[in-house]
């Protein structure tokens, strides 16, 4: 849908402010028929709600952002001749009396956001209600990020997008819309960042200077003009605030951050046992194994195929004994079958979606003709959660929700006239479509958690709305085994991370088609740095187990999966920081070095956490690549070569390397290689310390890896501070929390000492130094895990 400025006669604006009032932290500005509500959420977050005809809808959103409220340090309002000014400690918000145009400035007087046409609307002639628009002035040098899983460049300026979840098989670069509906974007100009969260679940659109280069717009085909302005000024500040507003996730089980193997489909039981045994025989680490739709009896959800899997509980117990956690797929379509217990219950209780005139919504998906639960009804979500008791009792450890855009064969999705409860605010599918998948994932999460015997739930979903990160991880859908899609995967996961959804990954190797061995290795090299690390493919295109491409590819794949497992302490810590603060786990280069304009056009490089920089190889038959390093000193992981930042450097990276750099000063915790999380209790943890001049802090988070004791203080959060000069190097450790890790010692590898060490003291006691590589200034010391201070001279 286009704005179509030729129809301006049909569009109406807000008119003139006739009166205003203040109620606590809310301001109301009344026109002849339009009302603007301005809510001060915090000193840096302002919510704007427009009612075209003077009556606000119920203040409800599945994002939960409406409940977000922070302390307000300063709140003042004044009236000038032509506008009102609302001042907080961080922002000045000017509201013009004419047309209620909004301008937001920081305390230095920089205009961060300014309306052009501002709020305007037109009547929706076909469906009723209003089509609501907001048009702002484009700022000089403005760039844009976010919007979830859009398969396009990291910077989305001069592009247009639509949010209407769609099953887009074999999507390509710039395909739109896609599976997820995240109406949140970040803008930056003059090195100052802000965000806008347009909390409207109708079909929404975003134009970042596509139609007119000097204007940006967002609009929806129904509902309110309801959006939040989020001030940075740092890009990462914006992401943190948005993630907090829409709910941060809880810690996942540690095994879920390991390697996952999946295919459409592994069956029967004999094949499942053969493939999992191959992983253990070949000693390729793997924690999760997936069963796609063929494990079911006729694709009926919550059933087992009596011939393919005659004794599922025994099989799953045997897999668990080998360290594999079983994850099964569950789709929303419930087969119409009077002898099928799930269908009978849903029908008797009236839990399926209906068409406008009363018939049940019926559509064809994998089981054939199906009805579909209304996940926007609380009692339906509770019923759905209860259905997982049997699967969880069988030993299933995770659930994978697919087809939940919702997708329907032949007609794409539900017709617009399908009715939904919307938690007590009955509506059509026009309003509920974009939240349907998220509410399915929510109900699934609640069921897996309820019957998980106090284990942390693991859920993965293909579709969702803002806030889905509270309930589920995501993958990017049905991608293609191509070099172009490898690059798309890199951009998508960076974009999802800065859109509040850090627990994300792609189908490594591509779902559709068969990758070359080289492409498979390069994709593994990228995938091990995504929080969700899973190989998935369509079986009719060939096998994609690590040994499917020959011995060389198998060994290289094993090498990089082992690197993933070595890095699990660092990855787990990075996820913990995301859970605590909303900080994204993957950070595009402009988010790492916002003041460095050289990073603005870079989209291949990203940081995972605070201390690792990755730049995947995205082309075939190359043995390295150029990349840009931000300010500071960096070590090349593979050979400890040192590089100064703020420059482009060449990284040697034949097929046995991925360009990976470590920030100087960092302490990188690493574990011994295991075939699965918890295979054995390690005697030591490895700390790789990268020397730098000056002081630098790094962190390590540890807990039991599952369960909820960490919420009661049974965790360990360690702060390592390194300090170096020309003659000495020190490491201090501070420990918070009551968890006692099973290992007793640290094996500390110190990289890049700039002097020849003569002595080492740990808490005042001399210890032995092993010189591992004098040419690289690489030394090793073994210390107790509870040390306080190490001094090397």
mmCIF file of C-alpha atoms in Angstrom, residues 323-460:
data_model
loop_
_atom_site.group_PDB
_atom_site.id
_atom_site.type_symbol
_atom_site.label_atom_id
_atom_site.label_comp_id
_atom_site.label_asym_id
_atom_site.label_seq_id
_atom_site.Cartn_x
_atom_site.Cartn_y
_atom_site.Cartn_z
ATOM 1 C CA UNK A 323 23.752 -36.225 25.702
ATOM 2 C CA UNK A 324 21.129 -35.383 23.053
ATOM 3 C CA UNK A 325 18.099 -33.263 23.925
ATOM 4 C CA UNK A 326 15.133 -33.935 21.675
ATOM 5 C CA UNK A 327 13.285 -30.989 20.103
ATOM 6 C CA UNK A 328 10.005 -31.561 18.236
ATOM 7 C CA UNK A 329 8.022 -29.406 15.848
ATOM 8 C CA UNK A 330 4.461 -28.265 16.585
ATOM 9 C CA UNK A 331 2.361 -26.314 14.040
ATOM 10 C CA UNK A 332 -0.895 -24.415 14.721
ATOM 11 C CA UNK A 333 -3.095 -26.369 12.287
ATOM 12 C CA UNK A 334 -5.171 -29.045 14.037
ATOM 13 C CA UNK A 335 -6.377 -31.772 11.659
ATOM 14 C CA UNK A 336 -10.129 -31.999 11.240
ATOM 15 C CA UNK A 337 -10.661 -35.564 12.441
ATOM 16 C CA UNK A 338 -13.510 -36.549 14.775
ATOM 17 C CA UNK A 339 -11.346 -39.349 16.190
ATOM 18 C CA UNK A 340 -8.413 -37.079 17.010
ATOM 19 C CA UNK A 341 -8.440 -36.086 20.687
ATOM 20 C CA UNK A 342 -6.902 -32.613 20.252
ATOM 21 C CA UNK A 343 -9.417 -31.737 17.552
ATOM 22 C CA UNK A 344 -12.311 -33.059 19.619
ATOM 23 C CA UNK A 345 -11.282 -31.007 22.675
ATOM 24 C CA UNK A 346 -10.765 -27.821 20.701
ATOM 25 C CA UNK A 347 -14.097 -28.233 18.932
ATOM 26 C CA UNK A 348 -16.057 -29.013 22.097
ATOM 27 C CA UNK A 349 -14.567 -26.064 23.967
ATOM 28 C CA UNK A 350 -15.051 -23.629 21.067
ATOM 29 C CA UNK A 351 -11.348 -22.811 20.892
ATOM 30 C CA UNK A 352 -10.918 -22.609 17.106
ATOM 31 C CA UNK A 353 -10.991 -19.386 15.086
ATOM 32 C CA UNK A 354 -14.233 -18.560 13.309
ATOM 33 C CA UNK A 355 -15.133 -16.663 10.160
ATOM 34 C CA UNK A 356 -17.203 -13.501 10.483
ATOM 35 C CA UNK A 357 -20.537 -15.248 9.886
ATOM 36 C CA UNK A 358 -19.865 -18.172 12.205
ATOM 37 C CA UNK A 359 -18.187 -21.072 10.339
ATOM 38 C CA UNK A 360 -14.854 -22.268 11.681
ATOM 39 C CA UNK A 361 -11.754 -21.034 9.900
ATOM 40 C CA UNK A 362 -10.710 -23.963 7.723
ATOM 41 C CA UNK A 363 -7.490 -24.195 5.763
ATOM 42 C CA UNK A 364 -5.178 -26.796 4.302
ATOM 43 C CA UNK A 365 -1.714 -27.330 5.763
ATOM 44 C CA UNK A 366 0.421 -30.461 6.273
ATOM 45 C CA UNK A 367 -2.299 -32.692 7.832
ATOM 46 C CA UNK A 368 -4.858 -31.653 5.187
ATOM 47 C CA UNK A 369 -7.913 -29.634 6.200
ATOM 48 C CA UNK A 370 -7.384 -28.024 9.617
ATOM 49 C CA UNK A 371 -8.913 -25.698 12.148
ATOM 50 C CA UNK A 372 -6.751 -23.250 14.053
ATOM 51 C CA UNK A 373 -6.758 -22.264 17.737
ATOM 52 C CA UNK A 374 -7.331 -18.619 18.629
ATOM 53 C CA UNK A 375 -4.153 -17.974 20.595
ATOM 54 C CA UNK A 376 -5.359 -14.464 21.433
ATOM 55 C CA UNK A 377 -7.792 -16.004 23.959
ATOM 56 C CA UNK A 378 -6.254 -16.591 27.415
ATOM 57 C CA UNK A 379 -8.216 -19.801 27.976
ATOM 58 C CA UNK A 380 -7.044 -21.153 24.608
ATOM 59 C CA UNK A 381 -3.427 -20.432 25.498
ATOM 60 C CA UNK A 382 -3.936 -22.227 28.803
ATOM 61 C CA UNK A 383 -5.491 -25.215 26.998
ATOM 62 C CA UNK A 384 -2.673 -25.277 24.451
ATOM 63 C CA UNK A 385 -0.047 -25.173 27.217
ATOM 64 C CA UNK A 386 -1.731 -28.144 28.851
ATOM 65 C CA UNK A 387 -1.439 -30.205 25.674
ATOM 66 C CA UNK A 388 2.334 -30.398 26.149
ATOM 67 C CA UNK A 389 2.101 -32.629 29.215
ATOM 68 C CA UNK A 390 2.344 -35.795 27.148
ATOM 69 C CA UNK A 391 5.294 -34.652 25.021
ATOM 70 C CA UNK A 392 7.216 -33.411 28.026
ATOM 71 C CA UNK A 393 6.504 -36.629 29.924
ATOM 72 C CA UNK A 394 7.979 -38.491 26.951
ATOM 73 C CA UNK A 395 11.217 -36.595 27.560
ATOM 74 C CA UNK A 396 11.025 -33.847 24.939
ATOM 75 C CA UNK A 397 13.228 -30.913 25.969
ATOM 76 C CA UNK A 398 12.276 -28.242 23.444
ATOM 77 C CA UNK A 399 9.517 -27.256 21.015
ATOM 78 C CA UNK A 400 9.790 -25.694 17.585
ATOM 79 C CA UNK A 401 6.794 -23.647 16.351
ATOM 80 C CA UNK A 402 6.497 -23.385 12.566
ATOM 81 C CA UNK A 403 3.839 -22.218 10.082
ATOM 82 C CA UNK A 404 2.560 -19.708 12.638
ATOM 83 C CA UNK A 405 2.401 -16.515 10.546
ATOM 84 C CA UNK A 406 -0.185 -18.205 10.202
ATOM 85 C CA UNK A 407 0.524 -19.949 6.888
ATOM 86 C CA UNK A 408 -2.208 -21.679 4.886
ATOM 87 C CA UNK A 409 -1.662 -23.531 1.615
ATOM 88 C CA UNK A 410 -3.097 -21.937 -1.540
ATOM 89 C CA UNK A 411 -4.558 -18.840 0.179
ATOM 90 C CA UNK A 412 -1.324 -17.816 1.991
ATOM 91 C CA UNK A 413 -2.922 -16.936 5.354
ATOM 92 C CA UNK A 414 -6.275 -16.449 7.122
ATOM 93 C CA UNK A 415 -8.836 -14.278 5.329
ATOM 94 C CA UNK A 416 -9.346 -10.843 6.878
ATOM 95 C CA UNK A 417 -12.807 -11.699 8.207
ATOM 96 C CA UNK A 418 -11.552 -14.363 10.643
ATOM 97 C CA UNK A 419 -12.425 -13.321 14.184
ATOM 98 C CA UNK A 420 -10.127 -13.229 17.226
ATOM 99 C CA UNK A 421 -10.679 -12.499 20.900
ATOM 100 C CA UNK A 422 -7.520 -10.353 21.270
ATOM 101 C CA UNK A 423 -7.606 -10.792 25.053
ATOM 102 C CA UNK A 424 -11.063 -9.334 25.454
ATOM 103 C CA UNK A 425 -10.974 -6.838 22.580
ATOM 104 C CA UNK A 426 -12.655 -8.815 19.753
ATOM 105 C CA UNK A 427 -11.308 -8.028 16.305
ATOM 106 C CA UNK A 428 -10.704 -9.324 12.815
ATOM 107 C CA UNK A 429 -7.598 -11.003 11.495
ATOM 108 C CA UNK A 430 -6.471 -7.627 10.158
ATOM 109 C CA UNK A 431 -5.510 -6.720 13.719
ATOM 110 C CA UNK A 432 -4.508 -10.163 15.038
ATOM 111 C CA UNK A 433 -2.454 -11.516 12.127
ATOM 112 C CA UNK A 434 0.860 -10.002 13.172
ATOM 113 C CA UNK A 435 0.600 -11.241 16.778
ATOM 114 C CA UNK A 436 -0.768 -14.737 16.074
ATOM 115 C CA UNK A 437 2.617 -16.455 15.917
ATOM 116 C CA UNK A 438 3.884 -14.716 19.029
ATOM 117 C CA UNK A 439 0.854 -15.787 21.041
ATOM 118 C CA UNK A 440 1.291 -19.361 19.866
ATOM 119 C CA UNK A 441 4.932 -19.220 20.990
ATOM 120 C CA UNK A 442 3.799 -17.739 24.298
ATOM 121 C CA UNK A 443 1.356 -20.593 24.935
ATOM 122 C CA UNK A 444 4.009 -23.125 23.901
ATOM 123 C CA UNK A 445 6.543 -21.542 26.243
ATOM 124 C CA UNK A 446 4.063 -21.704 29.122
ATOM 125 C CA UNK A 447 3.390 -25.391 28.461
ATOM 126 C CA UNK A 448 7.053 -26.377 28.120
ATOM 127 C CA UNK A 449 7.838 -24.476 31.317
ATOM 128 C CA UNK A 450 4.866 -25.890 33.232
ATOM 129 C CA UNK A 451 5.750 -29.511 32.502
ATOM 130 C CA UNK A 452 9.511 -29.095 32.352
ATOM 131 C CA UNK A 453 10.208 -30.171 35.937
ATOM 132 C CA UNK A 454 11.746 -26.812 36.859
ATOM 133 C CA UNK A 455 13.990 -26.799 33.816
ATOM 134 C CA UNK A 456 14.315 -23.694 31.685
ATOM 135 C CA UNK A 457 12.110 -23.917 28.596
ATOM 136 C CA UNK A 458 13.484 -23.921 25.078
ATOM 137 C CA UNK A 459 11.152 -22.720 22.317
ATOM 138 C CA UNK A 460 11.871 -21.595 18.758
#
